[in-house]
PDB file of C-alpha atoms in Angstrom:
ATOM      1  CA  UNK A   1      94.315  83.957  60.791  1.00 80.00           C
ATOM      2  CA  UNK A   2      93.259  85.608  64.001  1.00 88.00           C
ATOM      3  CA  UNK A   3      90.183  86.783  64.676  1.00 92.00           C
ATOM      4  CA  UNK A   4      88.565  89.073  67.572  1.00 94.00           C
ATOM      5  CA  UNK A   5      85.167  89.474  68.126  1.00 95.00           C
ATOM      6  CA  UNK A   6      84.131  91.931  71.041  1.00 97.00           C
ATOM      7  CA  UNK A   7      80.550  91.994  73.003  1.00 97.00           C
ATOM      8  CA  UNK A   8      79.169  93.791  75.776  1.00 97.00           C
ATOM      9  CA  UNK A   9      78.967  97.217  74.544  1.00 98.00           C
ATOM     10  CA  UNK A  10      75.990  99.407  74.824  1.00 98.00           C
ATOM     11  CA  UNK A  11      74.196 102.578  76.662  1.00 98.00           C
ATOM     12  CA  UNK A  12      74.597 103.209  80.209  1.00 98.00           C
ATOM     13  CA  UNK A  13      73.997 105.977  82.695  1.00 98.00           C
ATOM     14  CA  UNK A  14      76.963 107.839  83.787  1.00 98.00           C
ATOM     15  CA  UNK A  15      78.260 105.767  87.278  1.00 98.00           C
ATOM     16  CA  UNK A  16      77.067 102.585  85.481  1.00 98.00           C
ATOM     17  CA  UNK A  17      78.993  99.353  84.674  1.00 98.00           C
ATOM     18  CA  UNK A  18      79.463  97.158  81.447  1.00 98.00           C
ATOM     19  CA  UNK A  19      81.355  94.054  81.062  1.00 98.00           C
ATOM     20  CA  UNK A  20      83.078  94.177  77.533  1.00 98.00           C
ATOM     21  CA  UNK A  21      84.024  90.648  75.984  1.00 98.00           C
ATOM     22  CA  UNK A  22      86.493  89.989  73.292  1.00 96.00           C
ATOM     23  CA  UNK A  23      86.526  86.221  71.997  1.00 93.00           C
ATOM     24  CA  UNK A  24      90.000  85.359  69.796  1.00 89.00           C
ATOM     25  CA  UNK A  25      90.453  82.795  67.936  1.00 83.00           C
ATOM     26  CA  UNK A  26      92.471  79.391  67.893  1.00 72.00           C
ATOM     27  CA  UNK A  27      94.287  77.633  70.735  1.00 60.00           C
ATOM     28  CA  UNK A  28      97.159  79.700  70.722  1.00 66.00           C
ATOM     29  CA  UNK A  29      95.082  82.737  72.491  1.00 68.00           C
ATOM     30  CA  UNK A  30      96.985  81.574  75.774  1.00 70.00           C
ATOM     31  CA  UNK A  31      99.947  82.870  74.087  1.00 83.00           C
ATOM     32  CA  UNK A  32      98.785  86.017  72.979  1.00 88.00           C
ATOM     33  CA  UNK A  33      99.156  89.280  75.106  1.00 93.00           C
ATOM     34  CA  UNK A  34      95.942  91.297  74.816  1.00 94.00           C
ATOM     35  CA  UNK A  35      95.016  95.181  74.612  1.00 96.00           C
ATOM     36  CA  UNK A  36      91.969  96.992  74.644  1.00 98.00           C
ATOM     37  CA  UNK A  37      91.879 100.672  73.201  1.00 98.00           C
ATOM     38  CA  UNK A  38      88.700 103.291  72.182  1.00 98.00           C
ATOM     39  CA  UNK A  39      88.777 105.835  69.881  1.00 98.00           C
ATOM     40  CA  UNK A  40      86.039 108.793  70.663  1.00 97.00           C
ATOM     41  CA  UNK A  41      84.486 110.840  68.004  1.00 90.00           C
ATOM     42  CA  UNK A  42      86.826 113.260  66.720  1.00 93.00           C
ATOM     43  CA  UNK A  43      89.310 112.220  68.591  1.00 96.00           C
ATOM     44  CA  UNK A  44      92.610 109.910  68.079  1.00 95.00           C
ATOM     45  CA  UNK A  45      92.303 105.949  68.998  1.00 96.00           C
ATOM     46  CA  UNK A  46      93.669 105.670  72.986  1.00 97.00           C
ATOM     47  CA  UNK A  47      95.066 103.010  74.784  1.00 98.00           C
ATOM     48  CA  UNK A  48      92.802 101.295  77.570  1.00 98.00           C
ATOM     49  CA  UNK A  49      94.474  98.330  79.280  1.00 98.00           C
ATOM     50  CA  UNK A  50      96.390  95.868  78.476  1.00 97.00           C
ATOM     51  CA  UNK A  51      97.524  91.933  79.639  1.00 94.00           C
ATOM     52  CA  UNK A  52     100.661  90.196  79.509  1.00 90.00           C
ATOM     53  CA  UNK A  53     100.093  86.206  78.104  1.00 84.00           C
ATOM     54  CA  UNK A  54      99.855  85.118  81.192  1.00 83.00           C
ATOM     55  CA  UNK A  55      97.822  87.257  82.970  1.00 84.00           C
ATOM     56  CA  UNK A  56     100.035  88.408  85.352  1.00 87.00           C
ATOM     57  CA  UNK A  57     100.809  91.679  84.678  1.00 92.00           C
ATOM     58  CA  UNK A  58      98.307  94.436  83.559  1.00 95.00           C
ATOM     59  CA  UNK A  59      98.381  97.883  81.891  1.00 96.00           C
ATOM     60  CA  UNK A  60      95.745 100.728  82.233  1.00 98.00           C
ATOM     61  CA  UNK A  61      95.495 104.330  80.988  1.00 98.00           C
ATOM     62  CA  UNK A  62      95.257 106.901  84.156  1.00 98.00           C
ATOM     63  CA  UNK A  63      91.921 108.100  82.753  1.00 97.00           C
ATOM     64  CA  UNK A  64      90.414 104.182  83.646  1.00 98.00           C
ATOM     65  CA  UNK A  65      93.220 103.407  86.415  1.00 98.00           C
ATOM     66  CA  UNK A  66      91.083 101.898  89.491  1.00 98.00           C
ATOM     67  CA  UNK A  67      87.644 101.750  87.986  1.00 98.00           C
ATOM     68  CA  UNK A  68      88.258  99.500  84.651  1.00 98.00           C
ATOM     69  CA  UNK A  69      89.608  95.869  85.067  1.00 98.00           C
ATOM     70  CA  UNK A  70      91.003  94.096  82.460  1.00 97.00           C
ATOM     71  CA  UNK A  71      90.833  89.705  82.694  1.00 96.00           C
ATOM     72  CA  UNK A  72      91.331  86.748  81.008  1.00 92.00           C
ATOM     73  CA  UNK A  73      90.070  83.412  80.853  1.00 90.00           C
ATOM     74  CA  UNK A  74      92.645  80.731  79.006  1.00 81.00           C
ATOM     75  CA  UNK A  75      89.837  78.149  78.356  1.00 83.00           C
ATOM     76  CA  UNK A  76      87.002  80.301  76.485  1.00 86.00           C
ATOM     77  CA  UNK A  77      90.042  82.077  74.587  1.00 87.00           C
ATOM     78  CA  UNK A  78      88.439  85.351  76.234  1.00 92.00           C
ATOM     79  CA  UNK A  79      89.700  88.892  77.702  1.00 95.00           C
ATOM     80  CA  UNK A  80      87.252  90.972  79.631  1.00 97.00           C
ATOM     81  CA  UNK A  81      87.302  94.790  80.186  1.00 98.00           C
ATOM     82  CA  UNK A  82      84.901  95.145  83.414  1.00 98.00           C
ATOM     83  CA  UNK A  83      84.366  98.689  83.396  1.00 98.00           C
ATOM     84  CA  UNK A  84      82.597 100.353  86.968  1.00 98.00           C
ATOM     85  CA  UNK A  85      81.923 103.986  87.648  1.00 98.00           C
ATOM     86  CA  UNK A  86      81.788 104.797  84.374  1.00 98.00           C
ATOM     87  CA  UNK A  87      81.835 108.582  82.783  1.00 98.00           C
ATOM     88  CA  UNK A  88      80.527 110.478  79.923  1.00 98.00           C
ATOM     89  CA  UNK A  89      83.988 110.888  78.455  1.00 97.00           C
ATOM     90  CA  UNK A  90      84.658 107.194  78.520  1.00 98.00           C
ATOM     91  CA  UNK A  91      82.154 107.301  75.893  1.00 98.00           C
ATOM     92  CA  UNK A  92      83.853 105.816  72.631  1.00 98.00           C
ATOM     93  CA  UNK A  93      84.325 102.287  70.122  1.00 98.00           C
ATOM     94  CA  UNK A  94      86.257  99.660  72.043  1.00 98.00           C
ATOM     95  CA  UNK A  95      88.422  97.934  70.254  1.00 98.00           C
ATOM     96  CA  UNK A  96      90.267  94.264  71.426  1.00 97.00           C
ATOM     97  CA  UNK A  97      93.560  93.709  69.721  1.00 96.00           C
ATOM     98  CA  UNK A  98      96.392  91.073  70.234  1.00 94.00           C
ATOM     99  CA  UNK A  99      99.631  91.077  69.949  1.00 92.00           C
ATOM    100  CA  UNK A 100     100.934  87.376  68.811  1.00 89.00           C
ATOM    101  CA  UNK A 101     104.499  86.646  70.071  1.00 84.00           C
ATOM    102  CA  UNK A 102     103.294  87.874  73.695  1.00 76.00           C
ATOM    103  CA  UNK A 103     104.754  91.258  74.340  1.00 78.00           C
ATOM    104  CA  UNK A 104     104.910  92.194  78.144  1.00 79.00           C
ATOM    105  CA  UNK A 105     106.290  95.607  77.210  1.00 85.00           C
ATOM    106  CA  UNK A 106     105.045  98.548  74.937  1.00 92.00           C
ATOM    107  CA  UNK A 107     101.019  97.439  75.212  1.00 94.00           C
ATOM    108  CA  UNK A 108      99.927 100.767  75.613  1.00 96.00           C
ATOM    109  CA  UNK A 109     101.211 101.761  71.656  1.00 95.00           C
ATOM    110  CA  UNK A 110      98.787 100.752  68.564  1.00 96.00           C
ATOM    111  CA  UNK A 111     101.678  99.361  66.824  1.00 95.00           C
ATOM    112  CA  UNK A 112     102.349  96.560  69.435  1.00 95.00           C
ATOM    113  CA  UNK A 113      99.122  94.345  68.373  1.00 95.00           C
ATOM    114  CA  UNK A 114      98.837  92.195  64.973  1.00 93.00           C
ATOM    115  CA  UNK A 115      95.132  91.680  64.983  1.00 94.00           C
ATOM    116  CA  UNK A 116      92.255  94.303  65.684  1.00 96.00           C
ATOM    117  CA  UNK A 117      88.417  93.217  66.625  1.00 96.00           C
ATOM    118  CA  UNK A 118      85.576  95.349  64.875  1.00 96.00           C
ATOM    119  CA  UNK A 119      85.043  97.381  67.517  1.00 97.00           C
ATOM    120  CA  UNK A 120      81.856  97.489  70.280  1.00 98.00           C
ATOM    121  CA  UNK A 121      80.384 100.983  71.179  1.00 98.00           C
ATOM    122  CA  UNK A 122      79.956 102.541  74.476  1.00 98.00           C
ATOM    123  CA  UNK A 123      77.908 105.096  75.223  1.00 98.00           C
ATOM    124  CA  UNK A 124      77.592 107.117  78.825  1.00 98.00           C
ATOM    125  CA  UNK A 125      74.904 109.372  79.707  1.00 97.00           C
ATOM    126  CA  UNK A 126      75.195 112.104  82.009  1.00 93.00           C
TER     127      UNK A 126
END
């Protein structure tokens, strides 16, 4: 089976940075396309960003559009979510998921992705 482990999360100061990780599993990660959501409390999971298989095309919310970057390295079967300038309100779990037959459309919906990480929390200060 697939499995996604995600790093990097923790407490920052509002205008901070983090760099979240999310390891998968298995050689066929170069196949996968990847997604990144959060889910804040009380409120309903959101997509984040997204990446195609190949890493050409990407996907982002307008709430991170221009301040988040999502990556991927092939080799260490890795995405990244660089996150800059970041904001109380982007305060929530992060979640990796992948979707396994490499979907360049539709990333930004929950129902796209086969395989969900445990989540990493991220917490802004004002």
């Amino acid at each position: 089976q697939v499995q996604l482990v995600e790093s990097g999360g923790g407490l920052v100061q509002a205008g901070g940075s983090l760099r979240l990780s999310c390891a998968a599993s298995g050689r066929t990660f170069s196949s996968f396309a990847m997604g990144w959501f959060r889910q804040a409390p009380g409120k309903e999971r959101e997509f984040v960003a997204a990446i195609n298989w190949s890493g050409g095309s990407k996907y982002y919310a307008d709430s991170v559009k221009g301040r988040f970057t999502i990556s991927r390295e092939h080799a260490k079967n890795t995405v990244y979510l660089q996150m800059n300038s970041l904001k109380p309100e982007d305060t929530a779990v992060y979640y990796c998921a992948a979707n396994v037959w490499g979907a360049s459309y539709g990333l930004d919906l929950a129902v796209s992705y086969d395989y969900w990480g445990q989540g990493t929390q991220v917490t802004v200060s004002s």
